[in-house]
PDB file of C-alpha atoms and ligand atoms in Angstrom:
ATOM      1  CA  UNK A   1     -22.222  14.835 -37.083  1.00  0.00           C
ATOM      2  CA  UNK A   2     -23.738  11.480 -37.627  1.00  0.00           C
ATOM      3  CA  UNK A   3     -22.864   8.961 -34.826  1.00  0.00           C
ATOM      4  CA  UNK A   4     -21.397   5.822 -35.828  1.00  0.00           C
ATOM      5  CA  UNK A   5     -23.545   2.858 -34.606  1.00  0.00           C
ATOM      6  CA  UNK A   6     -21.636   0.520 -32.247  1.00  0.00           C
ATOM      7  CA  UNK A   7     -23.159  -2.883 -31.830  1.00  0.00           C
ATOM      8  CA  UNK A   8     -22.093  -5.587 -29.555  1.00  0.00           C
ATOM      9  CA  UNK A   9     -22.753  -9.067 -30.777  1.00  0.00           C
ATOM     10  CA  UNK A  10     -23.250 -12.099 -28.331  1.00  0.00           C
ATOM     11  CA  UNK A  11     -23.975 -15.714 -29.259  1.00  0.00           C
ATOM     12  CA  UNK A  12     -25.634 -17.650 -26.500  1.00  0.00           C
ATOM     13  CA  UNK A  13     -26.601 -21.385 -26.641  1.00  0.00           C
ATOM     14  CA  UNK A  14     -30.340 -21.551 -26.416  1.00  0.00           C
ATOM     15  CA  UNK A  15     -32.701 -24.756 -26.725  1.00  0.00           C
ATOM     16  CA  UNK A  16     -30.246 -26.645 -28.764  1.00  0.00           C
ATOM     17  CA  UNK A  17     -29.724 -23.851 -31.084  1.00  0.00           C
ATOM     18  CA  UNK A  18     -28.005 -20.470 -30.861  1.00  0.00           C
ATOM     19  CA  UNK A  19     -29.512 -17.261 -29.884  1.00  0.00           C
ATOM     20  CA  UNK A  20     -27.797 -14.165 -31.281  1.00  0.00           C
ATOM     21  CA  UNK A  21     -28.072 -11.055 -29.210  1.00  0.00           C
ATOM     22  CA  UNK A  22     -27.420  -7.720 -30.893  1.00  0.00           C
ATOM     23  CA  UNK A  23     -26.969  -4.741 -28.345  1.00  0.00           C
ATOM     24  CA  UNK A  24     -26.623  -1.042 -29.509  1.00  0.00           C
ATOM     25  CA  UNK A  25     -23.686   0.183 -27.207  1.00  0.00           C
ATOM     26  CA  UNK A  26     -23.124   3.416 -29.295  1.00  0.00           C
ATOM     27  CA  UNK A  27     -23.732   5.592 -26.235  1.00  0.00           C
ATOM     28  CA  UNK A  28     -21.574   3.735 -23.908  1.00  0.00           C
ATOM     29  CA  UNK A  29     -18.741   3.885 -26.821  1.00  0.00           C
ATOM     30  CA  UNK A  30     -19.243   7.566 -27.295  1.00  0.00           C
ATOM     31  CA  UNK A  31     -19.058   8.195 -23.513  1.00  0.00           C
ATOM     32  CA  UNK A  32     -15.775   6.027 -23.292  1.00  0.00           C
ATOM     33  CA  UNK A  33     -14.204   8.048 -26.378  1.00  0.00           C
ATOM     34  CA  UNK A  34     -15.285  11.333 -24.695  1.00  0.00           C
ATOM     35  CA  UNK A  35     -13.522  10.254 -21.709  1.00  0.00           C
ATOM     36  CA  UNK A  36     -10.509   9.384 -23.287  1.00  0.00           C
ATOM     37  CA  UNK A  37     -10.279  12.591 -25.370  1.00  0.00           C
ATOM     38  CA  UNK A  38     -10.749  14.641 -22.131  1.00  0.00           C
ATOM     39  CA  UNK A  39      -7.980  12.918 -20.394  1.00  0.00           C
ATOM     40  CA  UNK A  40      -5.633  13.357 -23.327  1.00  0.00           C
ATOM     41  CA  UNK A  41      -6.545  17.130 -23.799  1.00  0.00           C
ATOM     42  CA  UNK A  42      -6.346  17.919 -20.089  1.00  0.00           C
ATOM     43  CA  UNK A  43      -2.889  16.171 -20.057  1.00  0.00           C
ATOM     44  CA  UNK A  44      -1.687  17.909 -22.970  1.00  0.00           C
ATOM     45  CA  UNK A  45      -2.873  21.346 -21.724  1.00  0.00           C
ATOM     46  CA  UNK A  46      -1.131  20.905 -18.417  1.00  0.00           C
ATOM     47  CA  UNK A  47       2.340  20.365 -20.041  1.00  0.00           C
ATOM     48  CA  UNK A  48       2.826  23.990 -20.985  1.00  0.00           C
ATOM     49  CA  UNK A  49       2.193  25.467 -17.611  1.00  0.00           C
ATOM     50  CA  UNK A  50       4.286  22.851 -15.814  1.00  0.00           C
ATOM     51  CA  UNK A  51       7.274  23.608 -18.149  1.00  0.00           C
ATOM     52  CA  UNK A  52       7.063  27.260 -17.553  1.00  0.00           C
ATOM     53  CA  UNK A  53       6.830  26.667 -13.575  1.00  0.00           C
ATOM     54  CA  UNK A  54       9.749  24.382 -13.643  1.00  0.00           C
ATOM     55  CA  UNK A  55      11.712  26.674 -15.796  1.00  0.00           C
ATOM     56  CA  UNK A  56      11.327  29.429 -13.250  1.00  0.00           C
ATOM     57  CA  UNK A  57      12.006  27.253 -10.465  1.00  0.00           C
ATOM     58  CA  UNK A  58      15.194  26.230 -11.946  1.00  0.00           C
ATOM     59  CA  UNK A  59      16.238  29.768 -12.323  1.00  0.00           C
ATOM     60  CA  UNK A  60      15.411  30.722  -8.802  1.00  0.00           C
ATOM     61  CA  UNK A  61      17.517  27.616  -7.592  1.00  0.00           C
ATOM     62  CA  UNK A  62      20.270  28.653  -9.679  1.00  0.00           C
ATOM     63  CA  UNK A  63      20.110  32.437  -8.592  1.00  0.00           C
ATOM     64  CA  UNK A  64      19.134  31.932  -5.082  1.00  0.00           C
ATOM     65  CA  UNK A  65      20.361  34.966  -2.929  1.00  0.00           C
ATOM     66  CA  UNK A  66      22.545  34.069  -0.070  1.00  0.00           C
ATOM     67  CA  UNK A  67      20.098  35.486   2.534  1.00  0.00           C
ATOM     68  CA  UNK A  68      17.367  33.108   1.046  1.00  0.00           C
ATOM     69  CA  UNK A  69      19.555  30.089   1.273  1.00  0.00           C
ATOM     70  CA  UNK A  70      17.151  28.613   3.966  1.00  0.00           C
ATOM     71  CA  UNK A  71      14.366  28.380   1.271  1.00  0.00           C
ATOM     72  CA  UNK A  72      16.484  25.991  -0.798  1.00  0.00           C
ATOM     73  CA  UNK A  73      15.033  22.713   0.611  1.00  0.00           C
ATOM     74  CA  UNK A  74      11.524  23.982   0.114  1.00  0.00           C
ATOM     75  CA  UNK A  75      12.157  24.903  -3.488  1.00  0.00           C
ATOM     76  CA  UNK A  76      13.881  21.639  -4.186  1.00  0.00           C
ATOM     77  CA  UNK A  77      10.732  19.848  -2.791  1.00  0.00           C
ATOM     78  CA  UNK A  78       8.803  21.793  -5.422  1.00  0.00           C
ATOM     79  CA  UNK A  79      10.988  20.917  -8.076  1.00  0.00           C
ATOM     80  CA  UNK A  80      10.810  17.189  -7.208  1.00  0.00           C
ATOM     81  CA  UNK A  81       7.046  17.228  -6.991  1.00  0.00           C
ATOM     82  CA  UNK A  82       7.023  19.132 -10.546  1.00  0.00           C
ATOM     83  CA  UNK A  83       9.238  16.207 -11.900  1.00  0.00           C
ATOM     84  CA  UNK A  84       6.535  13.683 -10.684  1.00  0.00           C
ATOM     85  CA  UNK A  85       3.831  15.561 -11.993  1.00  0.00           C
ATOM     86  CA  UNK A  86       5.511  15.643 -15.480  1.00  0.00           C
ATOM     87  CA  UNK A  87       5.942  11.941 -15.030  1.00  0.00           C
ATOM     88  CA  UNK A  88       2.166  11.602 -14.620  1.00  0.00           C
ATOM     89  CA  UNK A  89       1.357  13.849 -17.419  1.00  0.00           C
ATOM     90  CA  UNK A  90       3.544  11.804 -19.778  1.00  0.00           C
ATOM     91  CA  UNK A  91       2.066   8.453 -18.635  1.00  0.00           C
ATOM     92  CA  UNK A  92      -1.560   9.604 -19.172  1.00  0.00           C
ATOM     93  CA  UNK A  93      -0.488  10.756 -22.670  1.00  0.00           C
ATOM     94  CA  UNK A  94       0.993   7.473 -23.306  1.00  0.00           C
ATOM     95  CA  UNK A  95      -1.832   5.497 -21.965  1.00  0.00           C
ATOM     96  CA  UNK A  96      -4.295   7.462 -24.134  1.00  0.00           C
ATOM     97  CA  UNK A  97      -2.274   7.208 -27.183  1.00  0.00           C
ATOM     98  CA  UNK A  98      -2.110   3.238 -26.733  1.00  0.00           C
ATOM     99  CA  UNK A  99      -5.800   3.058 -25.892  1.00  0.00           C
ATOM    100  CA  UNK A 100      -6.799   5.082 -28.925  1.00  0.00           C
ATOM    101  CA  UNK A 101      -4.711   2.654 -31.203  1.00  0.00           C
ATOM    102  CA  UNK A 102      -6.668  -0.202 -32.446  1.00  0.00           C
ATOM    103  CA  UNK A 103      -3.846  -1.662 -34.269  1.00  0.00           C
ATOM    104  CA  UNK A 104       0.055  -1.367 -34.490  1.00  0.00           C
ATOM    105  CA  UNK A 105       1.360   1.285 -36.844  1.00  0.00           C
ATOM    106  CA  UNK A 106       5.148   0.785 -36.733  1.00  0.00           C
ATOM    107  CA  UNK A 107       6.275  -2.844 -36.401  1.00  0.00           C
ATOM    108  CA  UNK A 108       9.942  -4.242 -36.788  1.00  0.00           C
ATOM    109  CA  UNK A 109      11.738  -7.374 -35.911  1.00  0.00           C
ATOM    110  CA  UNK A 110      13.470  -6.637 -32.713  1.00  0.00           C
ATOM    111  CA  UNK A 111      16.595  -8.336 -31.637  1.00  0.00           C
ATOM    112  CA  UNK A 112      15.729  -9.274 -27.969  1.00  0.00           C
ATOM    113  CA  UNK A 113      19.159  -9.810 -26.722  1.00  0.00           C
ATOM    114  CA  UNK A 114      20.328  -6.444 -28.168  1.00  0.00           C
ATOM    115  CA  UNK A 115      17.379  -4.939 -26.259  1.00  0.00           C
ATOM    116  CA  UNK A 116      18.302  -6.849 -23.012  1.00  0.00           C
ATOM    117  CA  UNK A 117      21.685  -5.517 -23.259  1.00  0.00           C
ATOM    118  CA  UNK A 118      20.456  -1.895 -23.404  1.00  0.00           C
ATOM    119  CA  UNK A 119      18.134  -2.743 -20.419  1.00  0.00           C
ATOM    120  CA  UNK A 120      21.237  -3.627 -18.585  1.00  0.00           C
ATOM    121  CA  UNK A 121      22.556  -0.149 -18.637  1.00  0.00           C
ATOM    122  CA  UNK A 122      19.071   1.132 -17.419  1.00  0.00           C
ATOM    123  CA  UNK A 123      18.905  -1.302 -14.743  1.00  0.00           C
ATOM    124  CA  UNK A 124      22.275  -0.110 -13.552  1.00  0.00           C
ATOM    125  CA  UNK A 125      20.965   3.359 -13.380  1.00  0.00           C
ATOM    126  CA  UNK A 126      17.784   2.528 -11.736  1.00  0.00           C
ATOM    127  CA  UNK A 127      19.298   0.136  -9.074  1.00  0.00           C
ATOM    128  CA  UNK A 128      22.524   2.095  -8.366  1.00  0.00           C
ATOM    129  CA  UNK A 129      24.147  -1.213  -7.174  1.00  0.00           C
ATOM    130  CA  UNK A 130      21.446  -1.837  -4.585  1.00  0.00           C
ATOM    131  CA  UNK A 131      20.261  -5.156  -6.276  1.00  0.00           C
ATOM    132  CA  UNK A 132      21.877  -8.187  -7.947  1.00  0.00           C
ATOM    133  CA  UNK A 133      20.411  -8.172 -11.405  1.00  0.00           C
ATOM    134  CA  UNK A 134      21.009 -10.992 -13.988  1.00  0.00           C
ATOM    135  CA  UNK A 135      20.044 -11.098 -17.661  1.00  0.00           C
ATOM    136  CA  UNK A 136      19.558 -14.037 -19.746  1.00  0.00           C
ATOM    137  CA  UNK A 137      18.413 -14.365 -23.426  1.00  0.00           C
ATOM    138  CA  UNK A 138      17.957 -16.990 -25.887  1.00  0.00           C
ATOM    139  CA  UNK A 139      20.103 -16.813 -29.088  1.00  0.00           C
ATOM    140  CA  UNK A 140      17.233 -16.949 -31.647  1.00  0.00           C
ATOM    141  CA  UNK A 141      15.166 -14.253 -29.776  1.00  0.00           C
ATOM    142  CA  UNK A 142      13.560 -11.976 -32.305  1.00  0.00           C
ATOM    143  CA  UNK A 143      10.258 -10.319 -31.636  1.00  0.00           C
ATOM    144  CA  UNK A 144       7.807  -8.581 -34.199  1.00  0.00           C
ATOM    145  CA  UNK A 145       6.235  -5.256 -32.741  1.00  0.00           C
ATOM    146  CA  UNK A 146       6.541  -1.613 -32.101  1.00  0.00           C
ATOM    147  CA  UNK A 147      10.086  -1.005 -30.786  1.00  0.00           C
ATOM    148  CA  UNK A 148       8.901   2.117 -28.790  1.00  0.00           C
ATOM    149  CA  UNK A 149       5.877   0.673 -27.149  1.00  0.00           C
ATOM    150  CA  UNK A 150       7.641  -2.696 -26.254  1.00  0.00           C
ATOM    151  CA  UNK A 151      10.429  -0.729 -24.788  1.00  0.00           C
ATOM    152  CA  UNK A 152       7.994   1.034 -22.341  1.00  0.00           C
ATOM    153  CA  UNK A 153       6.708  -2.524 -21.415  1.00  0.00           C
ATOM    154  CA  UNK A 154      10.323  -3.739 -20.663  1.00  0.00           C
ATOM    155  CA  UNK A 155      11.199  -0.462 -18.842  1.00  0.00           C
ATOM    156  CA  UNK A 156       8.039  -0.605 -16.632  1.00  0.00           C
ATOM    157  CA  UNK A 157       8.473  -4.196 -15.478  1.00  0.00           C
ATOM    158  CA  UNK A 158      12.120  -3.799 -14.829  1.00  0.00           C
ATOM    159  CA  UNK A 159      11.512  -0.354 -12.833  1.00  0.00           C
ATOM    160  CA  UNK A 160       8.808  -1.880 -10.916  1.00  0.00           C
ATOM    161  CA  UNK A 161      10.873  -4.852  -9.882  1.00  0.00           C
ATOM    162  CA  UNK A 162      13.703  -2.440  -8.638  1.00  0.00           C
ATOM    163  CA  UNK A 163      11.241  -0.058  -6.909  1.00  0.00           C
ATOM    164  CA  UNK A 164       9.572  -2.854  -5.146  1.00  0.00           C
ATOM    165  CA  UNK A 165      12.692  -4.879  -4.219  1.00  0.00           C
ATOM    166  CA  UNK A 166      14.614  -3.896  -0.993  1.00  0.00           C
ATOM    167  CA  UNK A 167      18.349  -3.396  -0.983  1.00  0.00           C
ATOM    168  CA  UNK A 168      20.268  -6.516  -1.406  1.00  0.00           C
ATOM    169  CA  UNK A 169      17.429  -8.364  -3.561  1.00  0.00           C
ATOM    170  CA  UNK A 170      17.693 -10.191  -6.607  1.00  0.00           C
ATOM    171  CA  UNK A 171      16.108  -9.501  -9.969  1.00  0.00           C
ATOM    172  CA  UNK A 172      16.351 -11.697 -12.985  1.00  0.00           C
ATOM    173  CA  UNK A 173      15.408 -10.548 -16.454  1.00  0.00           C
ATOM    174  CA  UNK A 174      14.774 -13.218 -19.250  1.00  0.00           C
ATOM    175  CA  UNK A 175      13.800 -13.603 -22.675  1.00  0.00           C
ATOM    176  CA  UNK A 176      12.902 -17.122 -23.931  1.00  0.00           C
ATOM    177  CA  UNK A 177      10.922 -18.777 -26.480  1.00  0.00           C
ATOM    178  CA  UNK A 178       8.857 -22.010 -26.514  1.00  0.00           C
ATOM    179  CA  UNK A 179       6.360 -23.464 -28.756  1.00  0.00           C
ATOM    180  CA  UNK A 180       3.726 -21.636 -26.899  1.00  0.00           C
ATOM    181  CA  UNK A 181       5.192 -18.126 -27.731  1.00  0.00           C
ATOM    182  CA  UNK A 182       7.894 -15.501 -26.540  1.00  0.00           C
ATOM    183  CA  UNK A 183       8.291 -14.749 -22.863  1.00  0.00           C
ATOM    184  CA  UNK A 184       9.883 -11.641 -21.549  1.00  0.00           C
ATOM    185  CA  UNK A 185      10.123 -12.074 -17.826  1.00  0.00           C
ATOM    186  CA  UNK A 186      11.222 -10.132 -14.888  1.00  0.00           C
ATOM    187  CA  UNK A 187      11.462 -11.903 -11.442  1.00  0.00           C
ATOM    188  CA  UNK A 188      12.345 -10.213  -8.213  1.00  0.00           C
ATOM    189  CA  UNK A 189      12.814 -11.159  -4.451  1.00  0.00           C
ATOM    190  CA  UNK A 190      10.807  -8.047  -3.537  1.00  0.00           C
ATOM    191  CA  UNK A 191       7.812  -7.390  -1.393  1.00  0.00           C
ATOM    192  CA  UNK A 192       5.482  -9.332  -3.244  1.00  0.00           C
ATOM    193  CA  UNK A 193       1.782  -8.674  -3.814  1.00  0.00           C
ATOM    194  CA  UNK A 194      -1.232 -10.182  -1.808  1.00  0.00           C
ATOM    195  CA  UNK A 195      -3.216 -12.376  -4.171  1.00  0.00           C
ATOM    196  CA  UNK A 196      -6.545 -10.468  -3.736  1.00  0.00           C
ATOM    197  CA  UNK A 197      -4.898  -7.585  -5.452  1.00  0.00           C
ATOM    198  CA  UNK A 198      -3.271  -9.229  -8.413  1.00  0.00           C
ATOM    199  CA  UNK A 199      -6.364  -9.097 -10.692  1.00  0.00           C
ATOM    200  CA  UNK A 200      -6.429  -5.374 -10.321  1.00  0.00           C
ATOM    201  CA  UNK A 201      -3.065  -4.169 -10.892  1.00  0.00           C
ATOM    202  CA  UNK A 202      -3.378  -3.135 -14.422  1.00  0.00           C
ATOM    203  CA  UNK A 203      -6.249  -0.770 -13.536  1.00  0.00           C
ATOM    204  CA  UNK A 204      -5.279   2.832 -13.794  1.00  0.00           C
ATOM    205  CA  UNK A 205      -3.869   4.370 -10.591  1.00  0.00           C
ATOM    206  CA  UNK A 206      -4.416   1.162  -8.857  1.00  0.00           C
ATOM    207  CA  UNK A 207      -1.684   0.411  -6.134  1.00  0.00           C
ATOM    208  CA  UNK A 208      -1.487  -2.035  -3.378  1.00  0.00           C
ATOM    209  CA  UNK A 209       0.544   0.610  -1.208  1.00  0.00           C
ATOM    210  CA  UNK A 210      -0.377   4.099  -2.244  1.00  0.00           C
ATOM    211  CA  UNK A 211       2.280   5.681   0.064  1.00  0.00           C
ATOM    212  CA  UNK A 212       4.935   3.408  -1.162  1.00  0.00           C
ATOM    213  CA  UNK A 213       4.258   3.772  -4.766  1.00  0.00           C
ATOM    214  CA  UNK A 214       4.447   7.759  -4.352  1.00  0.00           C
ATOM    215  CA  UNK A 215       7.654   7.469  -2.469  1.00  0.00           C
ATOM    216  CA  UNK A 216       9.293   5.356  -4.951  1.00  0.00           C
ATOM    217  CA  UNK A 217       8.302   7.563  -7.893  1.00  0.00           C
ATOM    218  CA  UNK A 218       5.338   5.674  -9.221  1.00  0.00           C
ATOM    219  CA  UNK A 219       2.543   7.086 -11.286  1.00  0.00           C
ATOM    220  CA  UNK A 220       0.250   4.293 -10.965  1.00  0.00           C
ATOM    221  CA  UNK A 221      -0.074   4.096 -14.617  1.00  0.00           C
ATOM    222  CA  UNK A 222       2.677   1.889 -15.633  1.00  0.00           C
ATOM    223  CA  UNK A 223       0.888  -1.581 -15.693  1.00  0.00           C
ATOM    224  CA  UNK A 224      -2.148  -0.099 -17.202  1.00  0.00           C
ATOM    225  CA  UNK A 225       0.149   1.123 -20.123  1.00  0.00           C
ATOM    226  CA  UNK A 226       1.806  -2.390 -20.244  1.00  0.00           C
ATOM    227  CA  UNK A 227      -1.541  -4.089 -20.526  1.00  0.00           C
ATOM    228  CA  UNK A 228      -2.722  -2.259 -23.547  1.00  0.00           C
ATOM    229  CA  UNK A 229       0.568  -2.375 -25.359  1.00  0.00           C
ATOM    230  CA  UNK A 230       0.588  -6.191 -24.817  1.00  0.00           C
ATOM    231  CA  UNK A 231      -2.996  -6.460 -26.104  1.00  0.00           C
ATOM    232  CA  UNK A 232      -2.181  -4.569 -29.174  1.00  0.00           C
ATOM    233  CA  UNK A 233       0.514  -7.058 -29.786  1.00  0.00           C
ATOM    234  CA  UNK A 234      -1.895  -9.955 -29.311  1.00  0.00           C
ATOM    235  CA  UNK A 235      -0.201 -10.992 -25.919  1.00  0.00           C
ATOM    236  CA  UNK A 236      -0.959 -10.638 -22.340  1.00  0.00           C
ATOM    237  CA  UNK A 237       0.589 -10.135 -18.999  1.00  0.00           C
ATOM    238  CA  UNK A 238       0.890 -12.984 -16.333  1.00  0.00           C
ATOM    239  CA  UNK A 239       1.586 -12.330 -12.768  1.00  0.00           C
ATOM    240  CA  UNK A 240       2.726 -14.512  -9.960  1.00  0.00           C
ATOM    241  CA  UNK A 241       3.353 -13.062  -6.475  1.00  0.00           C
ATOM    242  CA  UNK A 242       3.748 -14.093  -2.780  1.00  0.00           C
ATOM    243  CA  UNK A 243       4.013 -11.437  -0.195  1.00  0.00           C
ATOM    244  CA  UNK A 244       7.588 -11.186   1.274  1.00  0.00           C
ATOM    245  CA  UNK A 245       8.891 -13.834  -1.204  1.00  0.00           C
ATOM    246  CA  UNK A 246       8.661 -11.935  -4.528  1.00  0.00           C
ATOM    247  CA  UNK A 247       7.090 -11.453  -8.019  1.00  0.00           C
ATOM    248  CA  UNK A 248       7.215 -12.547 -11.542  1.00  0.00           C
ATOM    249  CA  UNK A 249       5.829 -10.387 -14.232  1.00  0.00           C
ATOM    250  CA  UNK A 250       5.705 -12.181 -17.598  1.00  0.00           C
ATOM    251  CA  UNK A 251       4.764 -10.604 -20.914  1.00  0.00           C
ATOM    252  CA  UNK A 252       3.519 -13.354 -23.263  1.00  0.00           C
ATOM    253  CA  UNK A 253       3.545 -12.832 -26.960  1.00  0.00           C
ATOM    254  CA  UNK A 254       1.915 -15.164 -29.514  1.00  0.00           C
ATOM    255  CA  UNK A 255       4.195 -17.404 -31.430  1.00  0.00           C
ATOM    256  CA  UNK A 256       3.513 -15.787 -34.903  1.00  0.00           C
ATOM    257  CA  UNK A 257       5.223 -12.615 -33.562  1.00  0.00           C
ATOM    258  CA  UNK A 258       8.696 -14.816 -32.554  1.00  0.00           C
ATOM    259  CA  UNK A 259      11.418 -16.282 -34.501  1.00  0.00           C
TER     260      UNK A 259
HETATM  261  P1  LIG B   1       3.308   2.235  -9.756  1.00  0.00           P
HETATM  262  O1  LIG B   1       3.711   3.488 -10.673  1.00  0.00           O
HETATM  263  O2  LIG B   1       2.458   2.725  -8.501  1.00  0.00           O
HETATM  264  O3  LIG B   1       4.379   1.293  -9.677  1.00  0.00           O
HETATM  265  P2  LIG B   1       2.285   0.347 -11.632  1.00  0.00           P
HETATM  266  O4  LIG B   1       0.970   0.378 -12.560  1.00  0.00           O
HETATM  267  O5  LIG B   1       3.478   0.066 -12.389  1.00  0.00           O
HETATM  268  O6  LIG B   1       2.260   1.561 -10.763  1.00  0.00           O
HETATM  269  O7  LIG B   1       2.045  -0.807 -10.712  1.00  0.00           O
HETATM  270  C1  LIG B   1       0.734  -0.857  -9.840  1.00  0.00           C
HETATM  271  C2  LIG B   1       0.969  -1.376  -8.636  1.00  0.00           C
HETATM  272  O8  LIG B   1       1.350  -2.864  -8.542  1.00  0.00           O
HETATM  273  C3  LIG B   1       1.940  -0.821  -7.755  1.00  0.00           C
HETATM  274  O9  LIG B   1       1.500   0.313  -7.174  1.00  0.00           O
HETATM  275  C4  LIG B   1       2.624  -1.916  -6.765  1.00  0.00           C
HETATM  276  O10 LIG B   1       1.766  -1.916  -5.636  1.00  0.00           O
HETATM  277  C5  LIG B   1       2.252  -3.157  -7.384  1.00  0.00           C
HETATM  278  N1  LIG B   1       3.675  -3.747  -8.133  1.00  0.00           N
HETATM  279  C6  LIG B   1       3.992  -3.609  -9.455  1.00  0.00           C
HETATM  280  N2  LIG B   1       5.058  -4.217  -9.728  1.00  0.00           N
HETATM  281  C7  LIG B   1       5.356  -4.783  -8.534  1.00  0.00           C
HETATM  282  C8  LIG B   1       6.419  -5.761  -8.064  1.00  0.00           C
HETATM  283  N3  LIG B   1       7.570  -6.020  -8.850  1.00  0.00           N
HETATM  284  N4  LIG B   1       6.450  -5.939  -6.744  1.00  0.00           N
HETATM  285  C9  LIG B   1       5.455  -5.688  -5.922  1.00  0.00           C
HETATM  286  N5  LIG B   1       4.427  -4.945  -6.310  1.00  0.00           N
HETATM  287  C10 LIG B   1       4.387  -4.596  -7.560  1.00  0.00           C
END
């Protein structure tokens, strides 16, 4: 078929006037598209075999003959890893779906205080009483956006705070509005992030400490998803962090999406 021409336009100041630079980036664009499609297709194809695998494994665990009881820990390990694999596949599918979207398709006004209330239940499950978690919400907080996608932003930031904060730490979840926009913020007293890593956190599979992320069940894709979802909403992510002190992750939304 015919390839769409993709042109990048740049305006550069030049000798008191402007220089307009047109560059044909069709090829690079096509390659990017192909890479995305490939990742989406591959993830999709991996789903079914994994479901079958997990199904048999569960049956095996349920019906394990007494003389094979010594195999149980190994089988349980396999099951855990299969769960991890599924999580990675689901995140890859989510990421390629949001990357493909150029605009939001399902937008509503979301009551942020109600959102925070449901996050509270999730936080209880994730933390299991290991942290002191507080919530604060501005009365007039409504945000216009895609509820499912935003949900994944809130959950990702919260679960990261839980996973990277040692037992006994504090986590504060806040929603507030100023003349600059709407802010969803998660502050923790966790392990923090060395400054040089901060700019790269939203790259896919980027981790400060790979072992730790794996251990705590991370896929390395959470913040990449967060970044894309926020961009679709015209917003962005802000990160402030100090090693051994803690981190603040802030989703910033433009004022026209807030009442
Ligand atoms: P992961 O699934 O590995 O947590 P993310 O994309 O969610 O992947 O985060 C990328 C990396 O950013 C993590 O591996 C971790 O090193 C760092 N990170 C994210 N949130 C926090 C936090 N609240 N405190 C410390 N480090 C964090």
